[in-house]
Short mmCIF file of C-alpha atoms and ligand atoms in Angstrom, two decimals:
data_model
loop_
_atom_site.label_atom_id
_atom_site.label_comp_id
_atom_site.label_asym_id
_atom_site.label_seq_id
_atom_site.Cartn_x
_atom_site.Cartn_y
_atom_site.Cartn_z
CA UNK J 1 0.00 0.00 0.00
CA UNK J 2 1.28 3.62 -0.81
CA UNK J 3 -0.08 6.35 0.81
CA UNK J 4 0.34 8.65 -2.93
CA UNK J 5 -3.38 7.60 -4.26
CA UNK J 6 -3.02 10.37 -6.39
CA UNK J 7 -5.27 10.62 -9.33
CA UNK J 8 -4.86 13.50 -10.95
CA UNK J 9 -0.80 14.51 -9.22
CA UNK J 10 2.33 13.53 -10.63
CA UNK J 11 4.31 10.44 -10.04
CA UNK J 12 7.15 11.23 -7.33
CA UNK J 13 10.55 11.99 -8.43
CA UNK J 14 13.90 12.59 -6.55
CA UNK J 15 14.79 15.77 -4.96
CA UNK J 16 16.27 18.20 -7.07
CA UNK J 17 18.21 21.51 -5.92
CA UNK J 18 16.93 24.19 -7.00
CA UNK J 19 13.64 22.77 -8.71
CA UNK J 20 11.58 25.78 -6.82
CA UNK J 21 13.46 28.18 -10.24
CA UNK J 22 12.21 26.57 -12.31
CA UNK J 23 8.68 25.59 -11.40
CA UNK J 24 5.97 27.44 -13.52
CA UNK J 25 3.44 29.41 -11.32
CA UNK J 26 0.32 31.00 -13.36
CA UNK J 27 -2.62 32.23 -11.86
CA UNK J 28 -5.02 29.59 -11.27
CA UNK J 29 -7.52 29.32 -13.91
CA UNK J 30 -10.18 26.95 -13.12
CA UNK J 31 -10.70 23.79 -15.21
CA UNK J 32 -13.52 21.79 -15.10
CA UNK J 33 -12.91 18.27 -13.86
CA UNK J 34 -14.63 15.51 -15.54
CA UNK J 35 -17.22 12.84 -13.84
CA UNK J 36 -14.62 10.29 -14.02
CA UNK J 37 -11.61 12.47 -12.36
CA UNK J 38 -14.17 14.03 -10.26
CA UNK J 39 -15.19 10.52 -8.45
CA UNK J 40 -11.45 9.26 -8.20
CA UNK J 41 -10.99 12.43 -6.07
CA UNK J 42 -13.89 11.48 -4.50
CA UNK J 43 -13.29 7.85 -3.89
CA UNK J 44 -10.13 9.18 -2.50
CA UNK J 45 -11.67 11.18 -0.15
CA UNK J 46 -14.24 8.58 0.98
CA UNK J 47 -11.99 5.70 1.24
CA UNK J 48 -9.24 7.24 3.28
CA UNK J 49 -11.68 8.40 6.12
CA UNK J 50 -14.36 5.80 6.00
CA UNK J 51 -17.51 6.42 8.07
CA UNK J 52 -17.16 4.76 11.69
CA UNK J 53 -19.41 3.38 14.07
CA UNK J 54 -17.57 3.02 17.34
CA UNK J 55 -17.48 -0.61 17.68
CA UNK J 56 -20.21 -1.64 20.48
CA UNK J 57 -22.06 1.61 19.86
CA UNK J 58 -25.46 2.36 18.27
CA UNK J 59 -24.22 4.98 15.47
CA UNK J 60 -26.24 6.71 12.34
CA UNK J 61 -23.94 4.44 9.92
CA UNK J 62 -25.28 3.86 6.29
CA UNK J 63 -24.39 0.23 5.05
CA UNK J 64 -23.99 -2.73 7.18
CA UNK J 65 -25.39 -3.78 10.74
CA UNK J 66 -23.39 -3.23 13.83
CA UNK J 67 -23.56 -7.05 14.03
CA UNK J 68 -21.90 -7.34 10.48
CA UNK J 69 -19.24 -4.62 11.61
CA UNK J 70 -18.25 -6.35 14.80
CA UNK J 71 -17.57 -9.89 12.77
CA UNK J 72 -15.95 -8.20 10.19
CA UNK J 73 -13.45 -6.58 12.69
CA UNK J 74 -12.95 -9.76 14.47
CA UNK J 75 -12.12 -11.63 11.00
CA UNK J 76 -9.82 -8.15 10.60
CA UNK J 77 -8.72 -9.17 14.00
CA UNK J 78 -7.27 -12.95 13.49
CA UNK J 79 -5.03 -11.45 10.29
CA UNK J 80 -3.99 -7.85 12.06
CA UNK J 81 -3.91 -9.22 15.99
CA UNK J 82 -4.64 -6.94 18.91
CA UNK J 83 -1.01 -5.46 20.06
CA UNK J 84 -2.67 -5.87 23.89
CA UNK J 85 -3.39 -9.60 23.39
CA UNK J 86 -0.35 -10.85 21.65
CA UNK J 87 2.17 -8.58 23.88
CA UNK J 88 3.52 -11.61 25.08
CA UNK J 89 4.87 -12.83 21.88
CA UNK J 90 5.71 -9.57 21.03
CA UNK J 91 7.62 -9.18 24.20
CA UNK J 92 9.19 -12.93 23.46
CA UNK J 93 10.79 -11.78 20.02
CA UNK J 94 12.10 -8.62 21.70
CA UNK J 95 13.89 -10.28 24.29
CA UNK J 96 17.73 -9.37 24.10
CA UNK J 97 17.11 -6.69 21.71
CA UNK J 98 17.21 -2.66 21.71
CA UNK J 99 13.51 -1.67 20.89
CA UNK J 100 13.13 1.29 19.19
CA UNK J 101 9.74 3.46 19.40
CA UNK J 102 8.48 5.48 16.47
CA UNK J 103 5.04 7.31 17.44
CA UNK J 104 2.52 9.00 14.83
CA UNK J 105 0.31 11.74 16.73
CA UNK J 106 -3.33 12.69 15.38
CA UNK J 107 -5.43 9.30 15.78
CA UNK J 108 -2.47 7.71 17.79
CA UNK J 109 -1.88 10.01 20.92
CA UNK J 110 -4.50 11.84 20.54
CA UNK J 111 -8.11 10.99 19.85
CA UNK J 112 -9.61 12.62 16.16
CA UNK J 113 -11.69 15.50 16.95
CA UNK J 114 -13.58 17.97 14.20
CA UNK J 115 -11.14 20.99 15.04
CA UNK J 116 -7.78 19.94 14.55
CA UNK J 117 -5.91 22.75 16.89
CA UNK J 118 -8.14 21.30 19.70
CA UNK J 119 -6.06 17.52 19.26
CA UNK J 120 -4.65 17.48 22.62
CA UNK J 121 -3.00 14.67 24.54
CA UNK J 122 -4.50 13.82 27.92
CA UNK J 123 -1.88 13.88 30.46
CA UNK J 124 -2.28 10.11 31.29
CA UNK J 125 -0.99 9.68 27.54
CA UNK J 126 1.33 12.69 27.94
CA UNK J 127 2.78 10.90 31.32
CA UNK J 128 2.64 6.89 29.47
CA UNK J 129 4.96 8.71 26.39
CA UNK J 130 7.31 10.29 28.62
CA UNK J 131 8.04 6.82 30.68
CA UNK J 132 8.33 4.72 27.65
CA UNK J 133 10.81 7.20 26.40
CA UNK J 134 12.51 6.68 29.57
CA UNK J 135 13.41 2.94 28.49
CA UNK J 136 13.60 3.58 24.85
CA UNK J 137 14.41 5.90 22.21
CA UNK J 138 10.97 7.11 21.10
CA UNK J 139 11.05 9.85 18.36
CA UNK J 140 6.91 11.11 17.25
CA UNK J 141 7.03 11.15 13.69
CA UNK J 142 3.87 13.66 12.45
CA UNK J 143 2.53 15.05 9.23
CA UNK J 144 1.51 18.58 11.54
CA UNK J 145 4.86 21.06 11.31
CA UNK J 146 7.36 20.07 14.41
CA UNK J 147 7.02 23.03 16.24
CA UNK J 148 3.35 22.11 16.55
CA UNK J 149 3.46 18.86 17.23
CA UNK J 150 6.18 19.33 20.59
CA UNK J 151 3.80 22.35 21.79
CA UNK J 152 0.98 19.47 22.11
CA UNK J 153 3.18 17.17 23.24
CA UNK J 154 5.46 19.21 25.41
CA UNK J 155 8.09 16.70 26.27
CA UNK J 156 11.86 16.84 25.69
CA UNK J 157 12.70 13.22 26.61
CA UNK J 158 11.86 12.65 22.72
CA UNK J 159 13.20 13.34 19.06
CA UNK J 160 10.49 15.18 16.58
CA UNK J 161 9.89 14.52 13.13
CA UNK J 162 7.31 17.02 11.70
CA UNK J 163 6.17 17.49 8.32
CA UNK J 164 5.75 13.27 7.61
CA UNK J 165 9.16 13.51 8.23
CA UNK J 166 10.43 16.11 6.22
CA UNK J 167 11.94 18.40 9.18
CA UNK J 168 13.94 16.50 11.52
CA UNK J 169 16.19 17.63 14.54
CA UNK J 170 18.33 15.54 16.28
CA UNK J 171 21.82 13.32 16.62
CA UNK J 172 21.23 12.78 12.92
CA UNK J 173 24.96 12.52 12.40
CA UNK J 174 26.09 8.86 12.09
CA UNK J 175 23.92 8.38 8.79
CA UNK J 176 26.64 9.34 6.74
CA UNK J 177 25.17 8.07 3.36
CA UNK J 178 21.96 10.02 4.02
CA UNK J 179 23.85 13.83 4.89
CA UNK J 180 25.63 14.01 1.91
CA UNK J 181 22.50 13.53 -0.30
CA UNK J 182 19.48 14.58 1.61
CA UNK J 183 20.23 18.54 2.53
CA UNK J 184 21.28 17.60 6.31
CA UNK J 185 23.10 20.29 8.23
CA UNK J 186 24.58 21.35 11.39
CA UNK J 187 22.46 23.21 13.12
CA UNK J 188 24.07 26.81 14.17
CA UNK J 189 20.73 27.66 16.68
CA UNK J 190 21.99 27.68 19.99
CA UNK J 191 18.49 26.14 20.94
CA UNK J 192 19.52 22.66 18.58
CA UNK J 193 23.53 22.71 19.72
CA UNK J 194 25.35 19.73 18.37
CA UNK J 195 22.60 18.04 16.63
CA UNK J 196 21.83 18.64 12.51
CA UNK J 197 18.84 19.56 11.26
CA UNK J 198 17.02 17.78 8.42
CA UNK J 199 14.94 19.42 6.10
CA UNK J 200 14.82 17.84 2.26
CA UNK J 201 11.99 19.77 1.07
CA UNK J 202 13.58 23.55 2.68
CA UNK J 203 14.02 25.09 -1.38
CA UNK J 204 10.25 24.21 -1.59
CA UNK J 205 9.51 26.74 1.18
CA UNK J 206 8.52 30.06 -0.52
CA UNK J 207 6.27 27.61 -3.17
CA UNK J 208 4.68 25.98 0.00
CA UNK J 209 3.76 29.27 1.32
CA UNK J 210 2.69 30.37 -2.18
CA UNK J 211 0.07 27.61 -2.60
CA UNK J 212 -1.03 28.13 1.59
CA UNK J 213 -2.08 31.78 0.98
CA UNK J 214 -4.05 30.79 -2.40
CA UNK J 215 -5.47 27.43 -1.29
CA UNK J 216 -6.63 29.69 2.11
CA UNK J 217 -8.16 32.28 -0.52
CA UNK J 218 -9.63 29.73 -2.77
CA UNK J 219 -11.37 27.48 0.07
CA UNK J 220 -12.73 30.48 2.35
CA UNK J 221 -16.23 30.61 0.91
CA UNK J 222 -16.67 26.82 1.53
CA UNK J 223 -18.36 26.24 5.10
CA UNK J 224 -16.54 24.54 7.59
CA UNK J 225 -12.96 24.12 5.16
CA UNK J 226 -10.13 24.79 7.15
CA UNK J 227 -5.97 24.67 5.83
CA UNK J 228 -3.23 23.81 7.75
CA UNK J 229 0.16 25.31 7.20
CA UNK J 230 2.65 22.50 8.53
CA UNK J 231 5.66 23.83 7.31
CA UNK J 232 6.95 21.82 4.52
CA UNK J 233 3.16 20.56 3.70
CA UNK J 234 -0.09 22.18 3.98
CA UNK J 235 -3.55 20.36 5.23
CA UNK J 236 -7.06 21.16 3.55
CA UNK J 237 -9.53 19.91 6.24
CA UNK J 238 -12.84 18.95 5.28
CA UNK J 239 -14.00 17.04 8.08
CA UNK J 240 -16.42 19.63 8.82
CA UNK J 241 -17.26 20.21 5.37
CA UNK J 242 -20.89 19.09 4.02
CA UNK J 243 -20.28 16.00 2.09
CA UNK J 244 -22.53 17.59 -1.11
CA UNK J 245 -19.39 19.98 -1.41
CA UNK J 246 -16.62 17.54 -1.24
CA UNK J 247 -16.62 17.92 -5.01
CA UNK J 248 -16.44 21.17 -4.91
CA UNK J 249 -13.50 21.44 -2.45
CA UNK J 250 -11.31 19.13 -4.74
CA UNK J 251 -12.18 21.16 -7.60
CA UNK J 252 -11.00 23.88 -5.89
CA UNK J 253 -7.63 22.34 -4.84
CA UNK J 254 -6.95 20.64 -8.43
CA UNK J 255 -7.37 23.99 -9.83
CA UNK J 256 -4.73 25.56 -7.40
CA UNK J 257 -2.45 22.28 -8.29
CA UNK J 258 -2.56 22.17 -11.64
CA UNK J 259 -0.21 25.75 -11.38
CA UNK J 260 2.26 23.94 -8.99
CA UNK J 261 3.23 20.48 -10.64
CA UNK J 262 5.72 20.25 -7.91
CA UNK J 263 3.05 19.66 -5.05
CA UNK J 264 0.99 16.65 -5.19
CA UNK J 265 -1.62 15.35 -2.68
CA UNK J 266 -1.87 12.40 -0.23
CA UNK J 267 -5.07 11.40 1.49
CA UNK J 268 -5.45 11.29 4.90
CA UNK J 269 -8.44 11.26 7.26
CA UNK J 270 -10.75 13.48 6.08
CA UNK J 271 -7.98 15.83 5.47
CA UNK J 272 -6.58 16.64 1.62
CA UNK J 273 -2.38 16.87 2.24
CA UNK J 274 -0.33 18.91 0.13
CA UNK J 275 3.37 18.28 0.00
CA UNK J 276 6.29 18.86 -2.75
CA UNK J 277 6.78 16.15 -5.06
CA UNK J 278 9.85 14.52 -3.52
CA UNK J 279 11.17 10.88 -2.49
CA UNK J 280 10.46 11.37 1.05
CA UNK J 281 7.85 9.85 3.14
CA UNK J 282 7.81 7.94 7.16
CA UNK J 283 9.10 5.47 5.68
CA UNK J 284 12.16 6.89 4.84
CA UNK J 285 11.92 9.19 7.69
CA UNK J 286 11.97 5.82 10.12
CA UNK J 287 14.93 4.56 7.86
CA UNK J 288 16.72 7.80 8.69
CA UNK J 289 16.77 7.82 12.16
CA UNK J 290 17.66 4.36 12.71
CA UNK J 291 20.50 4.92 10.94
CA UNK J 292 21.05 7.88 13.37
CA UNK J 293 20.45 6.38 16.60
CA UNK J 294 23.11 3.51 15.32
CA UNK J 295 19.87 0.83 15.15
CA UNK J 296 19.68 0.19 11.19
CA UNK J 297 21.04 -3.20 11.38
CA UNK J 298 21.39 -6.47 13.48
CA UNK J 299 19.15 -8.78 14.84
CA UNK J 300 19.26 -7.43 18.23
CA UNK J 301 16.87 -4.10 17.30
CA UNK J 302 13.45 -4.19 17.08
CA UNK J 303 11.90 -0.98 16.01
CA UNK J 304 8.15 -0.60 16.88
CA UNK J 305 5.76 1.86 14.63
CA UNK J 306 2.28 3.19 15.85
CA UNK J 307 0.39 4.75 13.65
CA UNK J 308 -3.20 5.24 12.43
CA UNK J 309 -3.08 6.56 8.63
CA UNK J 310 -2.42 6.40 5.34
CA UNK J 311 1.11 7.90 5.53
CA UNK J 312 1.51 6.03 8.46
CA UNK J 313 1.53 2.92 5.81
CA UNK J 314 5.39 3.76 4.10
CA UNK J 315 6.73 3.21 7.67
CA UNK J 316 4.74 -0.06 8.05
CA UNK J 317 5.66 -1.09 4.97
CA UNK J 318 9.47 -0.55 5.39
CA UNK J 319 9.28 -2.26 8.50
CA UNK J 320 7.25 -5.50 6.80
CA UNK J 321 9.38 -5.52 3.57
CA UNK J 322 12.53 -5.29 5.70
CA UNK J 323 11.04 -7.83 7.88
CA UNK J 324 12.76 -5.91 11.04
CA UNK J 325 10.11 -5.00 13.41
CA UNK J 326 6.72 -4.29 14.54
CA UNK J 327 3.89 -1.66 12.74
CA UNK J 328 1.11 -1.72 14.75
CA UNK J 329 -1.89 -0.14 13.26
CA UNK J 330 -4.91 1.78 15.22
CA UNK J 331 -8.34 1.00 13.57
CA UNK J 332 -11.79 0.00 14.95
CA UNK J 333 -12.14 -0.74 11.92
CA UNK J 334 -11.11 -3.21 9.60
CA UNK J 335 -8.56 -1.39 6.85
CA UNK J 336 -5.90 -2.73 4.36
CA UNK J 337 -2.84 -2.40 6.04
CA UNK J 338 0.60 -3.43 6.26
CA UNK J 339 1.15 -3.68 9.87
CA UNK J 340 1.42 -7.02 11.79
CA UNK J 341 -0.89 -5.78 14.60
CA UNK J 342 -3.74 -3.60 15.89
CA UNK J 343 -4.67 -1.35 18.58
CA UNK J 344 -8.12 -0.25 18.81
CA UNK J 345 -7.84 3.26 19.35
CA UNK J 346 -5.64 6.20 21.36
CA UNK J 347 -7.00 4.06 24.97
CA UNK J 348 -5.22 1.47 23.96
CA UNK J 349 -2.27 3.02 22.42
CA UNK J 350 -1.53 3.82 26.24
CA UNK J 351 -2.62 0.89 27.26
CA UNK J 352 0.52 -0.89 25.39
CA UNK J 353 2.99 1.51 25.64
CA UNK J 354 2.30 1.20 29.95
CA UNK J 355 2.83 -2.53 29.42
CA UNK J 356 6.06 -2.13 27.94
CA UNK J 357 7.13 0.20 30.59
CA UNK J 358 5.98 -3.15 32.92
CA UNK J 359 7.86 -5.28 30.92
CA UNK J 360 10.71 -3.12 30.79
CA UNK J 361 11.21 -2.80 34.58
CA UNK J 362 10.60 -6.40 35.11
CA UNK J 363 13.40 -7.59 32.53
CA UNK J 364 16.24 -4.85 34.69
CA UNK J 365 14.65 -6.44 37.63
CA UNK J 366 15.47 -9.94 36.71
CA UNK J 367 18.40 -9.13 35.44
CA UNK J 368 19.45 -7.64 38.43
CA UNK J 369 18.52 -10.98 40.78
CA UNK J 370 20.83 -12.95 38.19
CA UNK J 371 23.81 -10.67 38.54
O1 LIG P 1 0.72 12.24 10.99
P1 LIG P 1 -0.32 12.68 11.98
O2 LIG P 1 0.24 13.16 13.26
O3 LIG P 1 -1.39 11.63 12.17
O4 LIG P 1 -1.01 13.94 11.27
C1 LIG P 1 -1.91 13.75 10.17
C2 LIG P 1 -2.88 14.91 10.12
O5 LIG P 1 -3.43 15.01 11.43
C3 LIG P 1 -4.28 16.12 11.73
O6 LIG P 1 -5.54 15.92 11.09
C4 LIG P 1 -6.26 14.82 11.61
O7 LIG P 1 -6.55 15.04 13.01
C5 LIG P 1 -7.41 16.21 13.26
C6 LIG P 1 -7.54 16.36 14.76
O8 LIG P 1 -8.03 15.21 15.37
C7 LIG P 1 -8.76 15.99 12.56
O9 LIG P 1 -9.61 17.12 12.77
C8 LIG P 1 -8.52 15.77 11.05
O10 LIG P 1 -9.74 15.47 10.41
C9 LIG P 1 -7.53 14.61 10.83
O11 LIG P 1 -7.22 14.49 9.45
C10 LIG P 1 -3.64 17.41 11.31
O12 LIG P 1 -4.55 18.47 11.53
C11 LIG P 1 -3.16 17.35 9.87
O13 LIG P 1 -2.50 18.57 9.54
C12 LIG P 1 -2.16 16.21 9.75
O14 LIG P 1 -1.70 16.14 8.42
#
């Protein structure tokens, strides 16, 4: 699975310096989408942010019963396993190994709400993260921008990657084949002091803030719209937006799009995301840091990814394909996905990440009786 379902965007291509030159920018002239472009766009939309009935819950949900819901999660269940249930085998095939903790925010941490500056962390969650992160290197790896992402999460036991991993600060200097070709510095801010700063998409900047200002002009008149500046990619919310003008908001960002051939779109959940057309996703953002923290290779790491989207899938998949570690998916409902095992929602997110704290302490305890 790919999280770039992008019907009418261009394929991805490598990073190039100084594509933002050359990149043609005319005023947006609006183009009529056809029926067929119009319901890819739409299937898009649909598909990535399916309607949910809270499993056990009476809901107003069109299609099946709750009864037919509940056995289709628990068929879901046998192939994507609850994270909770099977911690013991999880905990089994991390015995003797350096786990490392990658942590997606919106639908992980925190619970999906409509207004998405309201997503805050309770401070049970806030107070499970920071003791996990005590016992393991944890980095939160987000598609908001950094900065906003460590002012809801407020704690500085962890490493940040904002942007889906296209602005990263930390000890990012052991991944030597990575600096050289993936505009890595040293940062010179007193505030980041011996660690480099990561930002492969920084030419794309003044563009990003280009298409911002005109997607925030172009969208205003549609009720309950909202865009998201997050640095090196931009959110168009429509969570809140009557589903009769879904259309209408997609013809609205296609429009704005087809002027900028260097930003395509991803779907997440319920939210349109804009970002530059280069090789970059979690995946590689995951890849990256490993590398970093010295943990890219050997049996004796296991990384472990929680996540609950679509661009949450590249990091799953890396982990799958490079059959070194754990994605653990959060979904009430069933979904294609690449991860080995489930968690049903944020609850439970806590709920595992408390039990490795458990298991933590009891594996220096034991160790200390044997010594
Ligand atoms: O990578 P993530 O940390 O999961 O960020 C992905 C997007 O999350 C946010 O949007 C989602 O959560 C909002 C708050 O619960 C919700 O209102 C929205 O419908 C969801 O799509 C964030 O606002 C986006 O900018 C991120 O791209």
């Amino acid at each position: 699975m790919s999280s770039t379902l992008s019907p009418c965007s261009s394929p991805a291509t490598p990073f190039s310096s100084g594509l933002y030159l050359t990149i043609p920018r005319r005023k947006p002239m609006p183009s009529k989408l056809d029926d067929l472009q119009i319901s890819g766009w739409l299937d898009a939309m649909k598909s990535s942010s399916p309607p949910r009935r809270p499993l056990g819950k009476d809901a107003n949900f069109e299609g099946e019963t709750e009864e037919e819901d509940s056995l289709a999660y628990r068929t879901w269940l046998k192939e994507y396993p609850s994270a909770l249930s099977s911690f013991e085998k999880i905990t089994d095939y991390a015995k003797g190994k350096k786990i490392a903790l990658f942590l997606d925010y919106d639908g992980t941490l925190s619970p999906i709400v409509d207004n998405p500056d309201h997503a805050f962390m309770s401070n049970a969650m806030r107070s499970a993260v920071k003791n996990v992160a005590k016992f393991f290197p944890a980095t939160i790896i987000s598609g908001r921008s950094r900065d906003k992402v460590y002012e809801f999460v407020g704690l500085e036991e962890l490493l940040y990657a904002g942007s889906h991993g296209m602005d990263m600060v930390g000890p990012l200097t052991n991944s030597h084949s990575f600096l050289s070709s993936h505009n890595c510095i040293s940062s010179n801010d007193k505030q980041f002091k011996d660690l480099s700063i990561f930002q492969p998409a920084r030419e794309f900047l003044p563009m990003i803030d280009e298409v911002f200002r005109s997607l925030v002009e172009n969208t205003r008149d549609i009720k309950g719209s909202k865009v998201e500046n997050n640095k090196f990619c931009l959110s168009v919310h429509y969570r809140l937006v009557d589903e009769k003008n879904w259309a209408l908001i997609a013809q609205r960002v296609h429009d704005i799009l087809r002027t900028y051939p260097r930003m395509h779109i991803t779907y997440g959940r319920k939210v349109l995301e804009i970002r530059p057309v280069i090789n970059w996703d979690k995946g590689k953002a995951i890849e990256l840091l490993l590398e970093s923290l010295g943990m890219n290779d050997g049996d004796d790491v296991l990384p472990i990814y929680v996540g609950d989207d679509l661009t949450d899938e590249d990091a799953f998949k890396v982990l799958r394909e490079g059959k070194r570690g754990y994605g653990i998916v959060v979904s009430s409902v069933p979904k294609e996905t690449d991860a080995h095992f489930s968690l049903k929602d944020p609850s439970e997110v806590m709920l595992f990440l408390r039990a490795l704290v458990r298991w933590k302490k009891s594996q220096i305890a034991a160790a200390h009786r044997s010594a």
